[in-house]
Amino acid sequence: MMSDEQANWPQEQCFASFKHCLPVCRESVYSQFFEAFREDIKVKRESAAVKNLKIIFDATFELASKGGFDAMSLRDLSQSTGISMGGLYNYISSKDMLAQMVNDFLSQRLAPLAYSLNLESGSPRQRLATRLRIYIYMGSLFRPWYRFVYMESKSMARQQRDQAKQFDLIDTAKLKELIEEGVAAGEMHCSNSELTASALLALIQDWYLKSWKYKQNETSTDDYANFLVSLMDKLLADNDQQTHDQTGYNDHSGKNNQ
Amino acid sequence: MMSDEQANWPQEQCFASFKHCLPVCRESVYSQFFEAFREDIKVKRESAAVKNLKIIFDATFELASKGGFDAMSLRDLSQSTGISMGGLYNYISSKDMLAQMVNDFLSQRLAPLAYSLNLESGSPRQRLATRLRIYIYMGSLFRPWYRFVYMESKSMARQQRDQAKQFDLIDTAKLKELIEEGVAAGEMHCSNSELTASALLALIQDWYLKSWKYKQNETSTDDYANFLVSLMDKLLADNDQQTHDQTGYNDHSGKNNQ
DNA sequence: GGATAAATAGCGAACGCTCGCTCTTTTTTA
DNA sequence: TAAAAAAGAGCGAGCGTTCGCTATTTATCC
């Protein structure tokens, strides 16, 4: 299946095409991970290191996903991985550092890699759609990483916690900027770009936070990405009917109390 | 301000009106809480109990919001509340039970109270909008409770964890049902009611999960509720332009891989 | 209605246990 | 066989929880 050349992202807007163009995959990620943290990892032989890093971090995602990172003890991790306590400490310098490595690798290596694929050409609408798709596709490829950083950033050091909020604000601002470009170009219509951007980001995050739900109702990655893009189009379409109050009850569009 | 009678929910769709009609408020909630858990709480004098329950649970929300419930020790809680370790155990039977009390009170008392205010009269669109507003308004009134249950359900007992997912599915199903009623009545248009319902729920949850963000950009409760309802109207409007592919790039609406 | 008795609420040191982490020893690798 | 990696017993700190005790409020009696 999908054996023909599909490496023509972002013209071909689907998951398969994106995967072909991304210079990293689920299988190769721990080689890059090892490279990024060479200095912190005591084990020097790459073959053993990459193998065990995969075992350790995959098990961490698994254990942290039920009960949270705090509730996972290193003895649990030792048992799940089959690596002794001493062995684990050849790969991590502390439990906190383990969490920080996930956070740093995702935010400094994986994510930038993907966003660089959002070519700066095309209309605002194209670039916005492409960006939304990148978020969703990356979420599918590295779901455990994204979910871990989202859920566990609060238990990390002050610096990482603030960083997590910063990334949220930056992502929102980037979406907002694209929306406002589209509005300026007359291609989109939006009365509140800030809230619209926030909403799009929330729906992106829902994709990797509620994966159990989307797996259950058999929503594929492309299904969700297509849905999100079409939702974006509806939100930013020109709705001629003004303050319509469609079927009764008041509207209350002004800023009220609280 | 707002001194005139506004207790005409759901005809008057604003936060103030909702608050007037809800038979509980931020101030009175711990009286009902005490009543609900009389048997589990060793302290019998209501005046002392209600006062300290407020102190204990408000402090729990505060401490758990930074670092999580697991990271909060009962010594932290003792220090924050000014109540000794032994004193705390007159109000809770265990740390786990503390979390469970929050979960049970919200899901069995607070939430049902609110949803009963969703009158069964009116068009599907009216009832859907009313329901969305109820979620947002309840999230504003009892944000710490909702956030605690969302964030900490994973560290609760198996039963509560499954329950949290169940409530998510039930809420989604209820929204979906209303959407499909509207579609059947020709009042709405929707090609994927399941995903649309999921999206609406995600945006509801974003309201109490990212309160720091909405406070920062000065989005009021009514602002957000109005935004959400207008978003709903746009999603469910009749979009005449079919599979338009507005400005280039392919559409790919089918279920693809993964 | 003040003194006494009973009931309730609050306190905090101490317990058993598990945690993250270290260190010496053993095994594996090239 | 020398260097690298894995092993796992052991350490002190900090956890949730308990329990004997004191302080405070409420009820009873002359």
mmCIF file with all atom_site columns, N, CA and C in Angstrom, chain B residues 20-76:
data_model
loop_
_atom_site.group_PDB
_atom_site.id
_atom_site.type_symbol
_atom_site.label_atom_id
_atom_site.label_alt_id
_atom_site.label_comp_id
_atom_site.label_asym_id
_atom_site.label_entity_id
_atom_site.label_seq_id
_atom_site.pdbx_PDB_ins_code
_atom_site.Cartn_x
_atom_site.Cartn_y
_atom_site.Cartn_z
_atom_site.occupancy
_atom_site.B_iso_or_equiv
_atom_site.pdbx_formal_charge
_atom_site.auth_seq_id
_atom_site.auth_comp_id
_atom_site.auth_asym_id
_atom_site.auth_atom_id
_atom_site.pdbx_PDB_model_num
ATOM 1   N N  . HIS B 1 20 ? -28.278 33.513 39.049 1.00 0.00 ? 20 HIS B N  1
ATOM 2   C CA . HIS B 1 20 ? -29.451 33.764 39.877 1.00 0.00 ? 20 HIS B CA 1
ATOM 3   C C  . HIS B 1 20 ? -30.355 32.545 39.983 1.00 0.00 ? 20 HIS B C  1
ATOM 4   N N  . CYS B 1 21 ? -30.347 31.721 38.953 1.00 0.00 ? 21 CYS B N  1
ATOM 5   C CA . CYS B 1 21 ? -31.270 30.575 38.926 1.00 0.00 ? 21 CYS B CA 1
ATOM 6   C C  . CYS B 1 21 ? -30.673 29.305 39.501 1.00 0.00 ? 21 CYS B C  1
ATOM 7   N N  . LEU B 1 22 ? -29.355 29.252 39.585 1.00 0.00 ? 22 LEU B N  1
ATOM 8   C CA . LEU B 1 22 ? -28.715 28.042 40.092 1.00 0.00 ? 22 LEU B CA 1
ATOM 9   C C  . LEU B 1 22 ? -28.868 27.976 41.609 1.00 0.00 ? 22 LEU B C  1
ATOM 10  N N  . PRO B 1 23 ? -29.395 26.853 42.124 1.00 0.00 ? 23 PRO B N  1
ATOM 11  C CA . PRO B 1 23 ? -29.667 26.765 43.564 1.00 0.00 ? 23 PRO B CA 1
ATOM 12  C C  . PRO B 1 23 ? -28.417 26.479 44.394 1.00 0.00 ? 23 PRO B C  1
ATOM 13  N N  . VAL B 1 24 ? -27.273 26.963 43.939 1.00 0.00 ? 24 VAL B N  1
ATOM 14  C CA . VAL B 1 24 ? -26.040 26.836 44.724 1.00 0.00 ? 24 VAL B CA 1
ATOM 15  C C  . VAL B 1 24 ? -25.070 27.888 44.191 1.00 0.00 ? 24 VAL B C  1
ATOM 16  N N  . CYS B 1 25 ? -24.192 28.380 45.044 1.00 0.00 ? 25 CYS B N  1
ATOM 17  C CA . CYS B 1 25 ? -23.216 29.362 44.585 1.00 0.00 ? 25 CYS B CA 1
ATOM 18  C C  . CYS B 1 25 ? -21.866 29.058 45.230 1.00 0.00 ? 25 CYS B C  1
ATOM 19  N N  . ARG B 1 26 ? -20.883 29.821 44.859 1.00 0.00 ? 26 ARG B N  1
ATOM 20  C CA . ARG B 1 26 ? -19.541 29.581 45.379 1.00 0.00 ? 26 ARG B CA 1
ATOM 21  C C  . ARG B 1 26 ? -19.523 29.637 46.909 1.00 0.00 ? 26 ARG B C  1
ATOM 22  N N  . GLU B 1 27 ? -20.402 30.458 47.487 1.00 0.00 ? 27 GLU B N  1
ATOM 23  C CA . GLU B 1 27 ? -20.363 30.639 48.935 1.00 0.00 ? 27 GLU B CA 1
ATOM 24  C C  . GLU B 1 27 ? -21.076 29.500 49.676 1.00 0.00 ? 27 GLU B C  1
ATOM 25  N N  . SER B 1 28 ? -22.121 28.989 49.056 1.00 0.00 ? 28 SER B N  1
ATOM 26  C CA . SER B 1 28 ? -22.940 28.011 49.773 1.00 0.00 ? 28 SER B CA 1
ATOM 27  C C  . SER B 1 28 ? -22.548 26.574 49.474 1.00 0.00 ? 28 SER B C  1
ATOM 28  N N  . VAL B 1 29 ? -21.575 26.397 48.608 1.00 0.00 ? 29 VAL B N  1
ATOM 29  C CA . VAL B 1 29 ? -21.306 25.049 48.124 1.00 0.00 ? 29 VAL B CA 1
ATOM 30  C C  . VAL B 1 29 ? -20.828 24.096 49.220 1.00 0.00 ? 29 VAL B C  1
ATOM 31  N N  . TYR B 1 30 ? -20.102 24.632 50.201 1.00 0.00 ? 30 TYR B N  1
ATOM 32  C CA . TYR B 1 30 ? -19.554 23.714 51.204 1.00 0.00 ? 30 TYR B CA 1
ATOM 33  C C  . TYR B 1 30 ? -20.586 23.273 52.231 1.00 0.00 ? 30 TYR B C  1
ATOM 34  N N  . SER B 1 31 ? -21.698 23.989 52.337 1.00 0.00 ? 31 SER B N  1
ATOM 35  C CA . SER B 1 31 ? -22.790 23.497 53.172 1.00 0.00 ? 31 SER B CA 1
ATOM 36  C C  . SER B 1 31 ? -23.362 22.223 52.555 1.00 0.00 ? 31 SER B C  1
ATOM 37  N N  . GLN B 1 32 ? -23.566 22.289 51.248 1.00 0.00 ? 32 GLN B N  1
ATOM 38  C CA . GLN B 1 32 ? -24.087 21.111 50.547 1.00 0.00 ? 32 GLN B CA 1
ATOM 39  C C  . GLN B 1 32 ? -23.058 19.986 50.538 1.00 0.00 ? 32 GLN B C  1
ATOM 40  N N  . PHE B 1 33 ? -21.810 20.394 50.461 1.00 0.00 ? 33 PHE B N  1
ATOM 41  C CA . PHE B 1 33 ? -20.734 19.400 50.479 1.00 0.00 ? 33 PHE B CA 1
ATOM 42  C C  . PHE B 1 33 ? -20.753 18.635 51.803 1.00 0.00 ? 33 PHE B C  1
ATOM 43  N N  . PHE B 1 34 ? -20.885 19.398 52.887 1.00 0.00 ? 34 PHE B N  1
ATOM 44  C CA . PHE B 1 34 ? -20.922 18.765 54.212 1.00 0.00 ? 34 PHE B CA 1
ATOM 45  C C  . PHE B 1 34 ? -22.096 17.805 54.323 1.00 0.00 ? 34 PHE B C  1
ATOM 46  N N  . GLU B 1 35 ? -23.222 18.263 53.824 1.00 0.00 ? 35 GLU B N  1
ATOM 47  C CA . GLU B 1 35 ? -24.423 17.424 53.863 1.00 0.00 ? 35 GLU B CA 1
ATOM 48  C C  . GLU B 1 35 ? -24.214 16.111 53.107 1.00 0.00 ? 35 GLU B C  1
ATOM 49  N N  . ALA B 1 36 ? -23.506 16.217 51.989 1.00 0.00 ? 36 ALA B N  1
ATOM 50  C CA . ALA B 1 36 ? -23.305 15.036 51.150 1.00 0.00 ? 36 ALA B CA 1
ATOM 51  C C  . ALA B 1 36 ? -22.385 14.013 51.807 1.00 0.00 ? 36 ALA B C  1
ATOM 52  N N  . PHE B 1 37 ? -21.478 14.488 52.632 1.00 0.00 ? 37 PHE B N  1
ATOM 53  C CA . PHE B 1 37 ? -20.476 13.575 53.196 1.00 0.00 ? 37 PHE B CA 1
ATOM 54  C C  . PHE B 1 37 ? -20.510 13.512 54.722 1.00 0.00 ? 37 PHE B C  1
ATOM 55  N N  . ARG B 1 38 ? -21.654 13.840 55.302 1.00 0.00 ? 38 ARG B N  1
ATOM 56  C CA . ARG B 1 38 ? -21.843 13.779 56.752 1.00 0.00 ? 38 ARG B CA 1
ATOM 57  C C  . ARG B 1 38 ? -21.230 12.514 57.367 1.00 0.00 ? 38 ARG B C  1
ATOM 58  N N  . GLU B 1 39 ? -21.510 11.407 56.752 1.00 0.00 ? 39 GLU B N  1
ATOM 59  C CA . GLU B 1 39 ? -21.130 10.125 57.357 1.00 0.00 ? 39 GLU B CA 1
ATOM 60  C C  . GLU B 1 39 ? -19.621 9.883  57.344 1.00 0.00 ? 39 GLU B C  1
ATOM 61  N N  . ASP B 1 40 ? -18.942 10.476 56.341 1.00 0.00 ? 40 ASP B N  1
ATOM 62  C CA . ASP B 1 40 ? -17.510 10.240 56.223 1.00 0.00 ? 40 ASP B CA 1
ATOM 63  C C  . ASP B 1 40 ? -16.692 11.229 57.050 1.00 0.00 ? 40 ASP B C  1
ATOM 64  N N  . ILE B 1 41 ? -17.336 12.334 57.458 1.00 0.00 ? 41 ILE B N  1
ATOM 65  C CA . ILE B 1 41 ? -16.616 13.394 58.151 1.00 0.00 ? 41 ILE B CA 1
ATOM 66  C C  . ILE B 1 41 ? -16.822 13.243 59.655 1.00 0.00 ? 41 ILE B C  1
ATOM 67  N N  . LYS B 1 42 ? -15.715 13.190 60.374 1.00 0.00 ? 42 LYS B N  1
ATOM 68  C CA . LYS B 1 42 ? -15.800 12.940 61.819 1.00 0.00 ? 42 LYS B CA 1
ATOM 69  C C  . LYS B 1 42 ? -16.342 14.138 62.579 1.00 0.00 ? 42 LYS B C  1
ATOM 70  N N  . VAL B 1 43 ? -16.105 15.333 62.041 1.00 0.00 ? 43 VAL B N  1
ATOM 71  C CA . VAL B 1 43 ? -16.578 16.542 62.716 1.00 0.00 ? 43 VAL B CA 1
ATOM 72  C C  . VAL B 1 43 ? -18.079 16.686 62.515 1.00 0.00 ? 43 VAL B C  1
ATOM 73  N N  . LYS B 1 44 ? -18.795 16.865 63.629 1.00 0.00 ? 44 LYS B N  1
ATOM 74  C CA . LYS B 1 44 ? -20.256 16.890 63.551 1.00 0.00 ? 44 LYS B CA 1
ATOM 75  C C  . LYS B 1 44 ? -20.850 18.287 63.605 1.00 0.00 ? 44 LYS B C  1
ATOM 76  N N  . ARG B 1 45 ? -20.172 19.211 64.274 1.00 0.00 ? 45 ARG B N  1
ATOM 77  C CA . ARG B 1 45 ? -20.713 20.567 64.358 1.00 0.00 ? 45 ARG B CA 1
ATOM 78  C C  . ARG B 1 45 ? -20.577 21.251 63.008 1.00 0.00 ? 45 ARG B C  1
ATOM 79  N N  . GLU B 1 46 ? -21.734 21.637 62.441 1.00 0.00 ? 46 GLU B N  1
ATOM 80  C CA . GLU B 1 46 ? -21.734 22.133 61.070 1.00 0.00 ? 46 GLU B CA 1
ATOM 81  C C  . GLU B 1 46 ? -20.927 23.412 60.908 1.00 0.00 ? 46 GLU B C  1
ATOM 82  N N  . SER B 1 47 ? -21.026 24.302 61.876 1.00 0.00 ? 47 SER B N  1
ATOM 83  C CA . SER B 1 47 ? -20.340 25.599 61.731 1.00 0.00 ? 47 SER B CA 1
ATOM 84  C C  . SER B 1 47 ? -18.840 25.406 61.551 1.00 0.00 ? 47 SER B C  1
ATOM 85  N N  . ALA B 1 48 ? -18.248 24.588 62.398 1.00 0.00 ? 48 ALA B N  1
ATOM 86  C CA . ALA B 1 48 ? -16.808 24.331 62.288 1.00 0.00 ? 48 ALA B CA 1
ATOM 87  C C  . ALA B 1 48 ? -16.498 23.553 61.022 1.00 0.00 ? 48 ALA B C  1
ATOM 88  N N  . ALA B 1 49 ? -17.317 22.563 60.734 1.00 0.00 ? 49 ALA B N  1
ATOM 89  C CA . ALA B 1 49 ? -17.053 21.690 59.589 1.00 0.00 ? 49 ALA B CA 1
ATOM 90  C C  . ALA B 1 49 ? -17.042 22.474 58.285 1.00 0.00 ? 49 ALA B C  1
ATOM 91  N N  . VAL B 1 50 ? -18.076 23.266 58.049 1.00 0.00 ? 50 VAL B N  1
ATOM 92  C CA . VAL B 1 50 ? -18.184 23.995 56.784 1.00 0.00 ? 50 VAL B CA 1
ATOM 93  C C  . VAL B 1 50 ? -17.009 24.965 56.620 1.00 0.00 ? 50 VAL B C  1
ATOM 94  N N  . LYS B 1 51 ? -16.657 25.623 57.704 1.00 0.00 ? 51 LYS B N  1
ATOM 95  C CA . LYS B 1 51 ? -15.555 26.573 57.663 1.00 0.00 ? 51 LYS B CA 1
ATOM 96  C C  . LYS B 1 51 ? -14.256 25.868 57.257 1.00 0.00 ? 51 LYS B C  1
ATOM 97  N N  . ASN B 1 52 ? -13.970 24.754 57.906 1.00 0.00 ? 52 ASN B N  1
ATOM 98  C CA . ASN B 1 52 ? -12.709 24.060 57.635 1.00 0.00 ? 52 ASN B CA 1
ATOM 99  C C  . ASN B 1 52 ? -12.711 23.306 56.309 1.00 0.00 ? 52 ASN B C  1
ATOM 100 N N  . LEU B 1 53 ? -13.869 22.786 55.923 1.00 0.00 ? 53 LEU B N  1
ATOM 101 C CA . LEU B 1 53 ? -13.949 22.129 54.607 1.00 0.00 ? 53 LEU B CA 1
ATOM 102 C C  . LEU B 1 53 ? -13.587 23.117 53.508 1.00 0.00 ? 53 LEU B C  1
ATOM 103 N N  . LYS B 1 54 ? -14.102 24.328 53.641 1.00 0.00 ? 54 LYS B N  1
ATOM 104 C CA . LYS B 1 54 ? -13.773 25.354 52.651 1.00 0.00 ? 54 LYS B CA 1
ATOM 105 C C  . LYS B 1 54 ? -12.273 25.619 52.626 1.00 0.00 ? 54 LYS B C  1
ATOM 106 N N  . ILE B 1 55 ? -11.708 25.750 53.824 1.00 0.00 ? 55 ILE B N  1
ATOM 107 C CA . ILE B 1 55 ? -10.260 26.002 53.919 1.00 0.00 ? 55 ILE B CA 1
ATOM 108 C C  . ILE B 1 55 ? -9.472  24.849 53.288 1.00 0.00 ? 55 ILE B C  1
ATOM 109 N N  . ILE B 1 56 ? -9.856  23.628 53.640 1.00 0.00 ? 56 ILE B N  1
ATOM 110 C CA . ILE B 1 56 ? -9.094  22.452 53.198 1.00 0.00 ? 56 ILE B CA 1
ATOM 111 C C  . ILE B 1 56 ? -9.185  22.252 51.689 1.00 0.00 ? 56 ILE B C  1
ATOM 112 N N  . PHE B 1 57 ? -10.406 22.314 51.160 1.00 0.00 ? 57 PHE B N  1
ATOM 113 C CA . PHE B 1 57 ? -10.553 21.989 49.733 1.00 0.00 ? 57 PHE B CA 1
ATOM 114 C C  . PHE B 1 57 ? -10.093 23.140 48.839 1.00 0.00 ? 57 PHE B C  1
ATOM 115 N N  . ASP B 1 58 ? -10.313 24.360 49.285 1.00 0.00 ? 58 ASP B N  1
ATOM 116 C CA . ASP B 1 58 ? -9.783  25.475 48.508 1.00 0.00 ? 58 ASP B CA 1
ATOM 117 C C  . ASP B 1 58 ? -8.255  25.401 48.440 1.00 0.00 ? 58 ASP B C  1
ATOM 118 N N  . ALA B 1 59 ? -7.644  25.043 49.562 1.00 0.00 ? 59 ALA B N  1
ATOM 119 C CA . ALA B 1 59 ? -6.181  24.917 49.586 1.00 0.00 ? 59 ALA B CA 1
ATOM 120 C C  . ALA B 1 59 ? -5.726  23.749 48.722 1.00 0.00 ? 59 ALA B C  1
ATOM 121 N N  . THR B 1 60 ? -6.510  22.678 48.731 1.00 0.00 ? 60 THR B N  1
ATOM 122 C CA . THR B 1 60 ? -6.176  21.526 47.881 1.00 0.00 ? 60 THR B CA 1
ATOM 123 C C  . THR B 1 60 ? -6.157  21.934 46.411 1.00 0.00 ? 60 THR B C  1
ATOM 124 N N  . PHE B 1 61 ? -7.188  22.680 45.988 1.00 0.00 ? 61 PHE B N  1
ATOM 125 C CA . PHE B 1 61 ? -7.237  23.132 44.590 1.00 0.00 ? 61 PHE B CA 1
ATOM 126 C C  . PHE B 1 61 ? -6.033  23.997 44.271 1.00 0.00 ? 61 PHE B C  1
ATOM 127 N N  . GLU B 1 62 ? -5.715  24.867 45.188 1.00 0.00 ? 62 GLU B N  1
ATOM 128 C CA . GLU B 1 62 ? -4.582  25.774 44.994 1.00 0.00 ? 62 GLU B CA 1
ATOM 129 C C  . GLU B 1 62 ? -3.272  24.987 44.850 1.00 0.00 ? 62 GLU B C  1
ATOM 130 N N  . LEU B 1 63 ? -3.042  24.070 45.778 1.00 0.00 ? 63 LEU B N  1
ATOM 131 C CA . LEU B 1 63 ? -1.785  23.314 45.777 1.00 0.00 ? 63 LEU B CA 1
ATOM 132 C C  . LEU B 1 63 ? -1.718  22.357 44.586 1.00 0.00 ? 63 LEU B C  1
ATOM 133 N N  . ALA B 1 64 ? -2.846  21.708 44.292 1.00 0.00 ? 64 ALA B N  1
ATOM 134 C CA . ALA B 1 64 ? -2.848  20.730 43.209 1.00 0.00 ? 64 ALA B CA 1
ATOM 135 C C  . ALA B 1 64 ? -2.712  21.404 41.842 1.00 0.00 ? 64 ALA B C  1
ATOM 136 N N  . SER B 1 65 ? -3.112  22.671 41.769 1.00 0.00 ? 65 SER B N  1
ATOM 137 C CA . SER B 1 65 ? -3.061  23.340 40.470 1.00 0.00 ? 65 SER B CA 1
ATOM 138 C C  . SER B 1 65 ? -1.618  23.609 40.040 1.00 0.00 ? 65 SER B C  1
ATOM 139 N N  . LYS B 1 66 ? -0.733  23.680 40.997 1.00 0.00 ? 66 LYS B N  1
ATOM 140 C CA . LYS B 1 66 ? 0.685   23.757 40.629 1.00 0.00 ? 66 LYS B CA 1
ATOM 141 C C  . LYS B 1 66 ? 1.394   22.522 41.151 1.00 0.00 ? 66 LYS B C  1
ATOM 142 N N  . GLY B 1 67 ? 1.773   21.634 40.264 1.00 0.00 ? 67 GLY B N  1
ATOM 143 C CA . GLY B 1 67 ? 2.494   20.429 40.650 1.00 0.00 ? 67 GLY B CA 1
ATOM 144 C C  . GLY B 1 67 ? 1.647   19.179 40.667 1.00 0.00 ? 67 GLY B C  1
ATOM 145 N N  . GLY B 1 68 ? 0.336   19.351 40.758 1.00 0.00 ? 68 GLY B N  1
ATOM 146 C CA . GLY B 1 68 ? -0.530  18.182 40.741 1.00 0.00 ? 68 GLY B CA 1
ATOM 147 C C  . GLY B 1 68 ? -0.821  17.627 42.124 1.00 0.00 ? 68 GLY B C  1
ATOM 148 N N  . PHE B 1 69 ? -1.862  16.825 42.188 1.00 0.00 ? 69 PHE B N  1
ATOM 149 C CA . PHE B 1 69 ? -2.332  16.268 43.465 1.00 0.00 ? 69 PHE B CA 1
ATOM 150 C C  . PHE B 1 69 ? -1.295  15.348 44.090 1.00 0.00 ? 69 PHE B C  1
ATOM 151 N N  . ASP B 1 70 ? -0.656  14.536 43.282 1.00 0.00 ? 70 ASP B N  1
ATOM 152 C CA . ASP B 1 70 ? 0.372   13.619 43.796 1.00 0.00 ? 70 ASP B CA 1
ATOM 153 C C  . ASP B 1 70 ? 1.505   14.370 44.455 1.00 0.00 ? 70 ASP B C  1
ATOM 154 N N  . ALA B 1 71 ? 1.890   15.483 43.846 1.00 0.00 ? 71 ALA B N  1
ATOM 155 C CA . ALA B 1 71 ? 3.041   16.236 44.353 1.00 0.00 ? 71 ALA B CA 1
ATOM 156 C C  . ALA B 1 71 ? 2.706   16.971 45.648 1.00 0.00 ? 71 ALA B C  1
ATOM 157 N N  . MET B 1 72 ? 1.425   17.182 45.886 1.00 0.00 ? 72 MET B N  1
ATOM 158 C CA . MET B 1 72 ? 1.018   17.831 47.141 1.00 0.00 ? 72 MET B CA 1
ATOM 159 C C  . MET B 1 72 ? 1.065   16.837 48.296 1.00 0.00 ? 72 MET B C  1
ATOM 160 N N  . SER B 1 73 ? 1.831   17.147 49.331 1.00 0.00 ? 73 SER B N  1
ATOM 161 C CA . SER B 1 73 ? 1.832   16.266 50.499 1.00 0.00 ? 73 SER B CA 1
ATOM 162 C C  . SER B 1 73 ? 0.839   16.801 51.529 1.00 0.00 ? 73 SER B C  1
ATOM 163 N N  . LEU B 1 74 ? 0.396   15.918 52.397 1.00 0.00 ? 74 LEU B N  1
ATOM 164 C CA . LEU B 1 74 ? -0.557  16.362 53.417 1.00 0.00 ? 74 LEU B CA 1
ATOM 165 C C  . LEU B 1 74 ? 0.106   17.324 54.387 1.00 0.00 ? 74 LEU B C  1
ATOM 166 N N  . ARG B 1 75 ? 1.439   17.301 54.435 1.00 0.00 ? 75 ARG B N  1
ATOM 167 C CA . ARG B 1 75 ? 2.139   18.295 55.250 1.00 0.00 ? 75 ARG B CA 1
ATOM 168 C C  . ARG B 1 75 ? 2.055   19.673 54.605 1.00 0.00 ? 75 ARG B C  1
ATOM 169 N N  . ASP B 1 76 ? 2.163   19.696 53.279 1.00 0.00 ? 76 ASP B N  1
ATOM 170 C CA . ASP B 1 76 ? 1.936   20.952 52.554 1.00 0.00 ? 76 ASP B CA 1
ATOM 171 C C  . ASP B 1 76 ? 0.545   21.476 52.883 1.00 0.00 ? 76 ASP B C  1
#
